[in-house]
mmCIF file of C-alpha atoms in Angstrom:
data_model
loop_
_atom_site.group_PDB
_atom_site.id
_atom_site.type_symbol
_atom_site.label_atom_id
_atom_site.label_comp_id
_atom_site.label_asym_id
_atom_site.label_seq_id
_atom_site.Cartn_x
_atom_site.Cartn_y
_atom_site.Cartn_z
ATOM 1 C CA MET M 928 63.505 17.853 -104.845
ATOM 2 C CA GLY M 929 64.667 14.992 -107.100
ATOM 3 C CA GLU M 930 63.090 13.953 -110.327
ATOM 4 C CA THR M 931 60.404 11.312 -110.319
ATOM 5 C CA LYS M 932 61.530 8.162 -112.037
ATOM 6 C CA PRO M 933 59.224 6.240 -114.350
ATOM 7 C CA GLY M 934 57.215 3.729 -112.335
ATOM 8 C CA ASP M 935 57.677 5.659 -109.078
ATOM 9 C CA GLU M 936 54.497 7.682 -109.478
ATOM 10 C CA THR M 937 51.804 7.241 -106.847
ATOM 11 C CA ILE M 938 48.096 7.935 -106.930
ATOM 12 C CA ILE M 939 46.874 10.699 -104.634
ATOM 13 C CA ILE M 940 43.946 9.229 -102.717
ATOM 14 C CA GLU M 941 41.945 12.462 -102.653
ATOM 15 C CA ASP M 942 41.751 12.414 -106.446
ATOM 16 C CA PHE M 943 39.898 9.105 -106.649
ATOM 17 C CA ASP M 944 36.759 7.608 -105.209
ATOM 18 C CA GLU M 945 36.369 4.153 -103.685
ATOM 19 C CA ASP M 946 35.376 2.452 -106.959
ATOM 20 C CA THR M 947 38.410 3.821 -108.805
ATOM 21 C CA ILE M 948 40.794 2.647 -106.093
ATOM 22 C CA LYS M 949 39.250 -0.822 -106.011
ATOM 23 C CA SER M 950 39.320 -1.252 -109.793
ATOM 24 C CA GLU M 951 43.047 -0.537 -109.864
ATOM 25 C CA LEU M 952 43.708 -2.982 -107.030
ATOM 26 C CA TYR M 953 41.499 -5.653 -108.603
ATOM 27 C CA ALA M 954 43.511 -5.455 -111.817
ATOM 28 C CA ARG M 955 46.731 -5.865 -109.855
ATOM 29 C CA LYS M 956 45.525 -8.704 -107.640
ATOM 30 C CA ALA M 957 43.871 -10.576 -110.535
ATOM 31 C CA ASN M 958 47.349 -11.568 -111.754
ATOM 32 C CA HIS M 959 48.580 -12.582 -108.306
ATOM 33 C CA ARG M 960 49.026 -16.093 -106.981
ATOM 34 C CA SER M 961 49.421 -17.032 -103.322
ATOM 35 C CA CYS M 962 52.945 -16.364 -102.100
ATOM 36 C CA TRP M 963 53.421 -19.650 -100.294
ATOM 37 C CA LYS M 964 57.192 -19.154 -100.159
ATOM 38 C CA HIS M 965 56.494 -15.997 -98.212
ATOM 39 C CA MET M 966 54.451 -18.099 -95.825
ATOM 40 C CA VAL M 967 57.338 -20.547 -95.337
ATOM 41 C CA PHE M 968 59.765 -17.701 -94.727
ATOM 42 C CA SER M 969 57.353 -16.258 -92.158
ATOM 43 C CA LEU M 970 57.164 -19.555 -90.278
ATOM 44 C CA HIS M 971 60.951 -19.875 -90.345
ATOM 45 C CA ASP M 972 61.448 -16.305 -89.132
ATOM 46 C CA ARG M 973 59.255 -16.943 -86.103
ATOM 47 C CA GLY M 974 61.077 -20.186 -85.318
ATOM 48 C CA LYS M 975 57.854 -22.170 -85.790
ATOM 49 C CA LYS M 976 58.472 -25.898 -86.210
ATOM 50 C CA ILE M 977 56.388 -27.990 -88.570
ATOM 51 C CA ASN M 978 56.101 -31.739 -88.881
ATOM 52 C CA LYS M 979 56.723 -33.847 -91.991
ATOM 53 C CA ARG M 980 53.089 -33.871 -93.066
ATOM 54 C CA GLN M 981 52.824 -30.103 -92.765
ATOM 55 C CA ALA M 982 56.011 -29.712 -94.784
ATOM 56 C CA GLU M 983 54.509 -31.858 -97.555
ATOM 57 C CA ASP M 984 51.365 -29.710 -97.490
ATOM 58 C CA LEU M 985 53.452 -26.590 -97.869
ATOM 59 C CA ARG M 986 55.234 -28.027 -100.901
ATOM 60 C CA GLY M 987 51.815 -28.361 -102.511
ATOM 61 C CA PHE M 988 51.402 -24.603 -102.233
ATOM 62 C CA GLU M 989 54.600 -23.759 -104.075
ATOM 63 C CA LEU M 990 54.803 -20.277 -105.541
ATOM 64 C CA ILE M 991 53.960 -20.490 -109.243
ATOM 65 C CA SER M 992 54.662 -16.900 -110.248
ATOM 66 C CA GLN M 993 56.306 -13.787 -108.901
ATOM 67 C CA CYS M 994 54.418 -11.584 -106.479
ATOM 68 C CA SER M 995 52.810 -8.766 -108.437
ATOM 69 C CA LEU M 996 51.432 -6.902 -105.423
ATOM 70 C CA GLY M 997 52.886 -3.500 -104.747
ATOM 71 C CA THR M 998 51.975 0.108 -105.241
ATOM 72 C CA ILE M 999 48.909 0.852 -107.329
ATOM 73 C CA PRO M 1000 49.943 1.368 -110.960
ATOM 74 C CA THR M 1001 49.208 4.745 -112.508
ATOM 75 C CA ARG M 1002 47.524 3.513 -115.625
ATOM 76 C CA LYS M 1003 44.101 4.380 -116.945
ATOM 77 C CA ARG M 1004 41.152 2.325 -115.814
ATOM 78 C CA SER M 1005 40.340 -0.549 -118.096
ATOM 79 C CA LYS M 1006 37.083 -0.178 -119.999
ATOM 80 C CA ARG M 1007 36.615 -3.939 -120.088
ATOM 81 C CA ARG M 1008 33.481 -4.934 -118.224
ATOM 82 C CA PHE M 1009 33.431 -7.887 -115.874
ATOM 83 C CA ARG M 1010 31.708 -10.890 -117.409
ATOM 84 C CA PRO M 1011 30.047 -13.260 -114.941
ATOM 85 C CA LYS M 1012 30.816 -16.204 -117.254
ATOM 86 C CA ASP M 1013 34.492 -15.638 -116.563
ATOM 87 C CA THR M 1014 33.843 -16.260 -112.881
ATOM 88 C CA ILE M 1015 31.972 -19.502 -113.484
ATOM 89 C CA ALA M 1016 34.830 -20.699 -115.674
ATOM 90 C CA ARG M 1017 37.381 -19.942 -112.954
ATOM 91 C CA VAL M 1018 35.441 -21.895 -110.356
ATOM 92 C CA LYS M 1019 35.113 -24.910 -112.647
ATOM 93 C CA LYS M 1020 38.816 -24.741 -113.520
ATOM 94 C CA LYS M 1021 39.688 -24.491 -109.820
ATOM 95 C CA GLU M 1022 41.388 -21.129 -110.156
ATOM 96 C CA LYS M 1023 41.570 -18.757 -107.222
ATOM 97 C CA LEU M 1024 38.937 -16.012 -107.104
ATOM 98 C CA ASN M 1025 40.353 -12.530 -107.488
ATOM 99 C CA SER M 1026 38.873 -9.607 -105.569
ATOM 100 C CA GLY M 1027 36.528 -8.459 -108.322
ATOM 101 C CA GLU M 1028 35.066 -11.922 -108.803
ATOM 102 C CA PHE M 1029 34.725 -12.436 -105.064
ATOM 103 C CA ASP M 1030 32.765 -9.202 -104.673
ATOM 104 C CA HIS M 1031 30.423 -10.054 -107.547
ATOM 105 C CA TYR M 1032 29.652 -13.383 -105.911
ATOM 106 C CA PHE M 1033 29.274 -11.770 -102.496
ATOM 107 C CA GLN M 1034 26.853 -9.092 -103.706
ATOM 108 C CA ASN M 1035 24.703 -11.760 -105.308
ATOM 109 C CA LEU M 1036 24.840 -13.788 -102.104
ATOM 110 C CA TRP M 1037 23.960 -10.753 -99.978
ATOM 111 C CA ARG M 1038 20.847 -10.106 -102.054
ATOM 112 C CA SER M 1039 19.715 -13.681 -101.417
ATOM 113 C CA PHE M 1040 19.512 -13.131 -97.650
ATOM 114 C CA SER M 1041 16.213 -12.137 -96.075
ATOM 115 C CA GLU M 1042 15.541 -8.590 -94.921
ATOM 116 C CA ASP M 1043 15.689 -9.723 -91.278
ATOM 117 C CA GLN M 1044 19.096 -11.291 -91.831
ATOM 118 C CA ARG M 1045 20.490 -8.218 -93.567
ATOM 119 C CA THR M 1046 19.199 -6.033 -90.721
ATOM 120 C CA CYS M 1047 21.391 -7.907 -88.207
ATOM 121 C CA PHE M 1048 24.522 -7.790 -90.376
ATOM 122 C CA ALA M 1049 26.824 -5.241 -91.943
ATOM 123 C CA TYR M 1050 29.764 -6.003 -94.218
ATOM 124 C CA PHE M 1051 33.016 -4.474 -95.404
ATOM 125 C CA ASP M 1052 34.313 -4.525 -98.943
ATOM 126 C CA SER M 1053 36.950 -7.232 -99.376
ATOM 127 C CA MET M 1054 39.600 -4.636 -100.267
ATOM 128 C CA TRP M 1055 39.170 -2.395 -97.223
ATOM 129 C CA PHE M 1056 41.530 -4.278 -94.920
ATOM 130 C CA SER M 1057 44.370 -4.418 -97.446
ATOM 131 C CA LEU M 1058 43.798 -0.742 -98.269
ATOM 132 C CA TYR M 1059 43.854 0.114 -94.561
ATOM 133 C CA MET M 1060 47.278 -1.513 -94.336
ATOM 134 C CA LYS M 1061 48.612 1.144 -96.725
ATOM 135 C CA ALA M 1062 49.194 4.333 -94.727
ATOM 136 C CA GLN M 1063 48.013 6.657 -97.495
ATOM 137 C CA TYR M 1064 44.559 5.000 -97.603
ATOM 138 C CA LYS M 1065 43.980 4.417 -93.894
ATOM 139 C CA GLY M 1066 41.922 7.565 -93.237
ATOM 140 C CA ARG M 1067 39.716 7.051 -96.274
ATOM 141 C CA VAL M 1068 38.957 3.439 -95.300
ATOM 142 C CA LEU M 1069 37.964 4.470 -91.769
ATOM 143 C CA THR M 1070 35.618 7.066 -93.287
ATOM 144 C CA TRP M 1071 33.967 4.400 -95.438
ATOM 145 C CA ILE M 1072 33.587 2.141 -92.400
ATOM 146 C CA LYS M 1073 31.976 4.924 -90.369
ATOM 147 C CA LYS M 1074 29.165 5.111 -92.935
ATOM 148 C CA LYS M 1075 28.347 1.439 -92.254
ATOM 149 C CA LYS M 1076 27.166 2.186 -88.678
ATOM 150 C CA ILE M 1077 28.581 -1.127 -87.506
ATOM 151 C CA PHE M 1078 27.910 -0.459 -83.815
ATOM 152 C CA SER M 1079 24.184 -0.817 -84.483
ATOM 153 C CA LYS M 1080 24.599 -4.351 -85.920
ATOM 154 C CA LYS M 1081 24.924 -7.719 -84.216
ATOM 155 C CA TYR M 1082 27.529 -8.954 -86.675
ATOM 156 C CA VAL M 1083 29.917 -7.402 -89.186
ATOM 157 C CA ILE M 1084 31.346 -9.500 -92.019
ATOM 158 C CA VAL M 1085 34.929 -8.568 -92.893
ATOM 159 C CA PRO M 1086 36.404 -10.559 -95.811
ATOM 160 C CA ILE M 1087 40.187 -10.214 -95.844
ATOM 161 C CA VAL M 1088 42.527 -10.917 -98.727
ATOM 162 C CA TYR M 1089 46.096 -10.405 -97.570
ATOM 163 C CA TRP M 1090 49.393 -12.118 -98.337
ATOM 164 C CA GLY M 1091 47.594 -13.708 -101.284
ATOM 165 C CA HIS M 1092 45.167 -15.588 -99.026
ATOM 166 C CA TRP M 1093 41.478 -15.184 -98.107
ATOM 167 C CA ASN M 1094 40.251 -15.157 -94.494
ATOM 168 C CA LEU M 1095 36.939 -14.227 -92.896
ATOM 169 C CA LEU M 1096 36.835 -11.923 -89.890
ATOM 170 C CA ILE M 1097 33.521 -11.426 -88.072
ATOM 171 C CA PHE M 1098 32.897 -8.707 -85.490
ATOM 172 C CA CYS M 1099 30.299 -9.776 -82.921
ATOM 173 C CA HIS M 1100 28.264 -7.340 -80.783
ATOM 174 C CA PHE M 1101 30.627 -4.394 -81.183
ATOM 175 C CA GLY M 1102 27.851 -2.066 -80.034
ATOM 176 C CA GLU M 1103 27.429 -3.824 -76.709
ATOM 177 C CA SER M 1104 29.032 -3.065 -73.356
ATOM 178 C CA PHE M 1105 32.295 -4.732 -72.394
ATOM 179 C CA GLU M 1106 30.706 -5.454 -69.035
ATOM 180 C CA SER M 1107 27.897 -7.574 -70.495
ATOM 181 C CA ASP M 1108 27.820 -11.294 -69.640
ATOM 182 C CA VAL M 1109 25.874 -12.252 -72.777
ATOM 183 C CA ARG M 1110 26.626 -9.834 -75.627
ATOM 184 C CA LYS M 1111 30.197 -8.884 -74.895
ATOM 185 C CA PRO M 1112 32.169 -7.827 -78.028
ATOM 186 C CA CYS M 1113 34.343 -10.505 -79.592
ATOM 187 C CA MET M 1114 35.826 -11.446 -82.959
ATOM 188 C CA LEU M 1115 35.936 -14.625 -85.028
ATOM 189 C CA LEU M 1116 38.687 -15.389 -87.533
ATOM 190 C CA LEU M 1117 37.878 -18.208 -89.946
ATOM 191 C CA ASP M 1118 40.732 -19.629 -92.027
ATOM 192 C CA SER M 1119 40.500 -22.541 -94.449
ATOM 193 C CA LEU M 1120 44.275 -23.020 -94.379
ATOM 194 C CA GLU M 1121 45.258 -23.535 -90.761
ATOM 195 C CA ILE M 1122 48.867 -24.270 -91.734
ATOM 196 C CA ALA M 1123 49.148 -20.601 -92.801
ATOM 197 C CA ASP M 1124 48.811 -19.620 -89.111
ATOM 198 C CA PRO M 1125 45.792 -17.261 -88.996
ATOM 199 C CA ARG M 1126 47.096 -15.754 -85.744
ATOM 200 C CA ARG M 1127 49.783 -13.953 -87.718
ATOM 201 C CA LEU M 1128 47.055 -11.456 -88.698
ATOM 202 C CA GLU M 1129 46.136 -10.693 -85.084
ATOM 203 C CA PRO M 1130 48.400 -7.644 -84.504
ATOM 204 C CA TYR M 1131 47.066 -5.984 -87.670
ATOM 205 C CA ILE M 1132 43.452 -6.854 -86.854
ATOM 206 C CA ARG M 1133 43.753 -5.399 -83.347
ATOM 207 C CA ARG M 1134 45.257 -2.186 -84.695
ATOM 208 C CA PHE M 1135 42.430 -2.054 -87.265
ATOM 209 C CA VAL M 1136 39.757 -2.481 -84.572
ATOM 210 C CA LEU M 1137 41.335 0.087 -82.287
ATOM 211 C CA ASP M 1138 41.376 2.651 -85.115
ATOM 212 C CA ILE M 1139 37.718 1.897 -85.899
ATOM 213 C CA TYR M 1140 36.712 2.604 -82.301
ATOM 214 C CA ARG M 1141 38.808 5.780 -82.257
ATOM 215 C CA SER M 1142 37.319 7.010 -85.545
ATOM 216 C CA GLU M 1143 33.870 6.609 -84.012
ATOM 217 C CA GLU M 1144 35.040 8.676 -81.016
ATOM 218 C CA ASN M 1145 34.017 5.758 -78.864
ATOM 219 C CA ALA M 1146 34.556 6.359 -75.165
ATOM 220 C CA GLU M 1147 35.464 2.755 -74.349
ATOM 221 C CA ASN M 1148 38.708 2.180 -72.479
ATOM 222 C CA GLU M 1149 41.584 1.536 -74.903
ATOM 223 C CA THR M 1150 42.823 -1.389 -72.824
ATOM 224 C CA LEU M 1151 39.420 -3.085 -73.048
ATOM 225 C CA ILE M 1152 39.330 -2.610 -76.814
ATOM 226 C CA SER M 1153 42.786 -4.105 -77.221
ATOM 227 C CA HIS M 1154 41.661 -7.206 -75.298
ATOM 228 C CA ILE M 1155 38.528 -8.032 -77.295
ATOM 229 C CA PRO M 1156 38.673 -11.853 -77.641
ATOM 230 C CA LEU M 1157 39.817 -13.093 -81.057
ATOM 231 C CA LEU M 1158 38.515 -16.644 -81.498
ATOM 232 C CA VAL M 1159 39.898 -18.952 -84.201
ATOM 233 C CA PRO M 1160 37.598 -21.966 -84.685
ATOM 234 C CA LYS M 1161 38.767 -25.238 -86.251
ATOM 235 C CA VAL M 1162 36.686 -24.956 -89.435
ATOM 236 C CA PRO M 1163 36.635 -27.140 -92.599
ATOM 237 C CA GLN M 1164 39.905 -26.878 -94.496
ATOM 238 C CA GLN M 1165 40.512 -26.329 -98.202
ATOM 239 C CA ARG M 1166 41.731 -29.203 -100.346
ATOM 240 C CA SER M 1167 43.830 -27.215 -102.792
ATOM 241 C CA ASN M 1168 45.827 -23.991 -102.923
ATOM 242 C CA VAL M 1169 43.081 -22.107 -104.783
ATOM 243 C CA ASP M 1170 39.941 -22.740 -102.706
ATOM 244 C CA CYS M 1171 40.327 -20.109 -99.973
ATOM 245 C CA GLY M 1172 38.031 -17.522 -101.612
ATOM 246 C CA ASN M 1173 35.361 -20.165 -102.186
ATOM 247 C CA TYR M 1174 35.539 -21.243 -98.558
ATOM 248 C CA VAL M 1175 35.198 -17.676 -97.290
ATOM 249 C CA LEU M 1176 32.043 -17.189 -99.348
ATOM 250 C CA TYR M 1177 30.577 -20.400 -97.971
ATOM 251 C CA TYR M 1178 31.606 -19.481 -94.412
ATOM 252 C CA ILE M 1179 29.650 -16.249 -94.881
ATOM 253 C CA TYR M 1180 26.600 -18.002 -96.290
ATOM 254 C CA SER M 1181 26.564 -20.651 -93.539
ATOM 255 C CA PHE M 1182 27.217 -18.215 -90.690
ATOM 256 C CA VAL M 1183 24.414 -15.865 -91.744
ATOM 257 C CA GLN M 1184 22.017 -18.827 -91.860
ATOM 258 C CA MET M 1185 23.033 -20.196 -88.455
ATOM 259 C CA ALA M 1186 24.252 -17.229 -86.368
ATOM 260 C CA PRO M 1187 22.756 -17.155 -82.848
ATOM 261 C CA ASN M 1188 20.855 -14.102 -81.667
ATOM 262 C CA ASP M 1189 23.405 -13.608 -78.906
ATOM 263 C CA PHE M 1190 26.933 -14.800 -79.560
ATOM 264 C CA ASN M 1191 28.487 -15.764 -76.254
ATOM 265 C CA ALA M 1192 32.201 -16.600 -76.297
ATOM 266 C CA LYS M 1193 31.654 -18.909 -73.313
ATOM 267 C CA GLU M 1194 29.461 -21.177 -75.449
ATOM 268 C CA TYR M 1195 31.718 -21.001 -78.509
ATOM 269 C CA PRO M 1196 32.322 -22.594 -81.034
ATOM 270 C CA TYR M 1197 28.637 -23.463 -81.630
ATOM 271 C CA PHE M 1198 28.387 -24.945 -85.141
ATOM 272 C CA MET M 1199 31.846 -23.795 -86.272
ATOM 273 C CA ASP M 1200 34.024 -26.897 -86.260
ATOM 274 C CA ARG M 1201 35.762 -29.200 -88.729
ATOM 275 C CA ASN M 1202 32.474 -30.994 -89.465
ATOM 276 C CA TRP M 1203 30.540 -27.797 -90.152
ATOM 277 C CA PHE M 1204 30.074 -28.702 -93.827
ATOM 278 C CA SER M 1205 31.519 -31.068 -96.405
ATOM 279 C CA ALA M 1206 33.472 -30.392 -99.589
ATOM 280 C CA GLU M 1207 30.441 -31.662 -101.494
ATOM 281 C CA CYS M 1208 28.268 -28.984 -99.865
ATOM 282 C CA LEU M 1209 30.750 -26.354 -100.987
ATOM 283 C CA GLU M 1210 30.725 -27.615 -104.574
ATOM 284 C CA ARG M 1211 26.925 -27.692 -104.655
ATOM 285 C CA PHE M 1212 26.809 -24.156 -103.243
ATOM 286 C CA PHE M 1213 28.868 -22.802 -106.128
ATOM 287 C CA GLU M 1214 26.942 -24.752 -108.724
ATOM 288 C CA GLU M 1215 23.711 -23.187 -107.483
ATOM 289 C CA LEU M 1216 25.035 -19.652 -106.939
ATOM 290 C CA GLU M 1217 23.926 -17.521 -109.871
ATOM 291 C CA PRO M 1218 26.244 -14.770 -111.148
ATOM 292 C CA LEU M 1219 25.109 -11.161 -111.329
ATOM 293 C CA GLU M 1220 23.607 -9.823 -114.495
ATOM 294 C CA GLU M 1221 25.814 -7.627 -116.655
#
């Protein structure tokens, strides 16, 4: 067995709890900026053509620093406490929300919902999807999800930060029969940057969903699970390369307020369209959203 080189060490997942894992990832992602060059390379690799206007939009999302995402560093946890004022400053300066800031905002938002609303919804931590994508954390993430009892909820909110970009995935009626005409399971994927091609996440999302069903020892046919509809509505789009986290938070807030009792894919997209809300509504939302107490 060869020697371990400095920097090659890895963290053994069994030695750490969920909070420890997240704190390490937050520290790493806090220094990350969206890898828009990666996005361009992805489009080129798939032979996807873009028009002149789209090309100009992509230039506006130029990579401004090297990608810092990788294996979790083996350093000690920082003792520095998160200060809500830092988050307010980032929003006003139009800087992208990192995972820790996003979760602080989300928890505050979740507490603002009524008891009836919270009863109909469950949610995943924003880091769970990216952790699931790392083989060594997959089993632990599925265990955390199992504790959420998502098959007893109408909707499950799944914030995703991947490839340096925020998306919102929503599971609808996952506890219902695939034979139902009204409450048949389906998924929504909301993306504030359509040019990034949200469908590129679909293979990973479907694998994620299939593993969730399997971990629950669900007896549904695997073929049916793999064909759960994934709907991508034409929602309001961000105006800069740093607004995606803000948009996801507002998508969550607006969806919880307006979600129908029975989401029927045949009647989709309901209120989810390009005119769903204005940029001014988004700004006002963040001005009024209070940070958590220290």
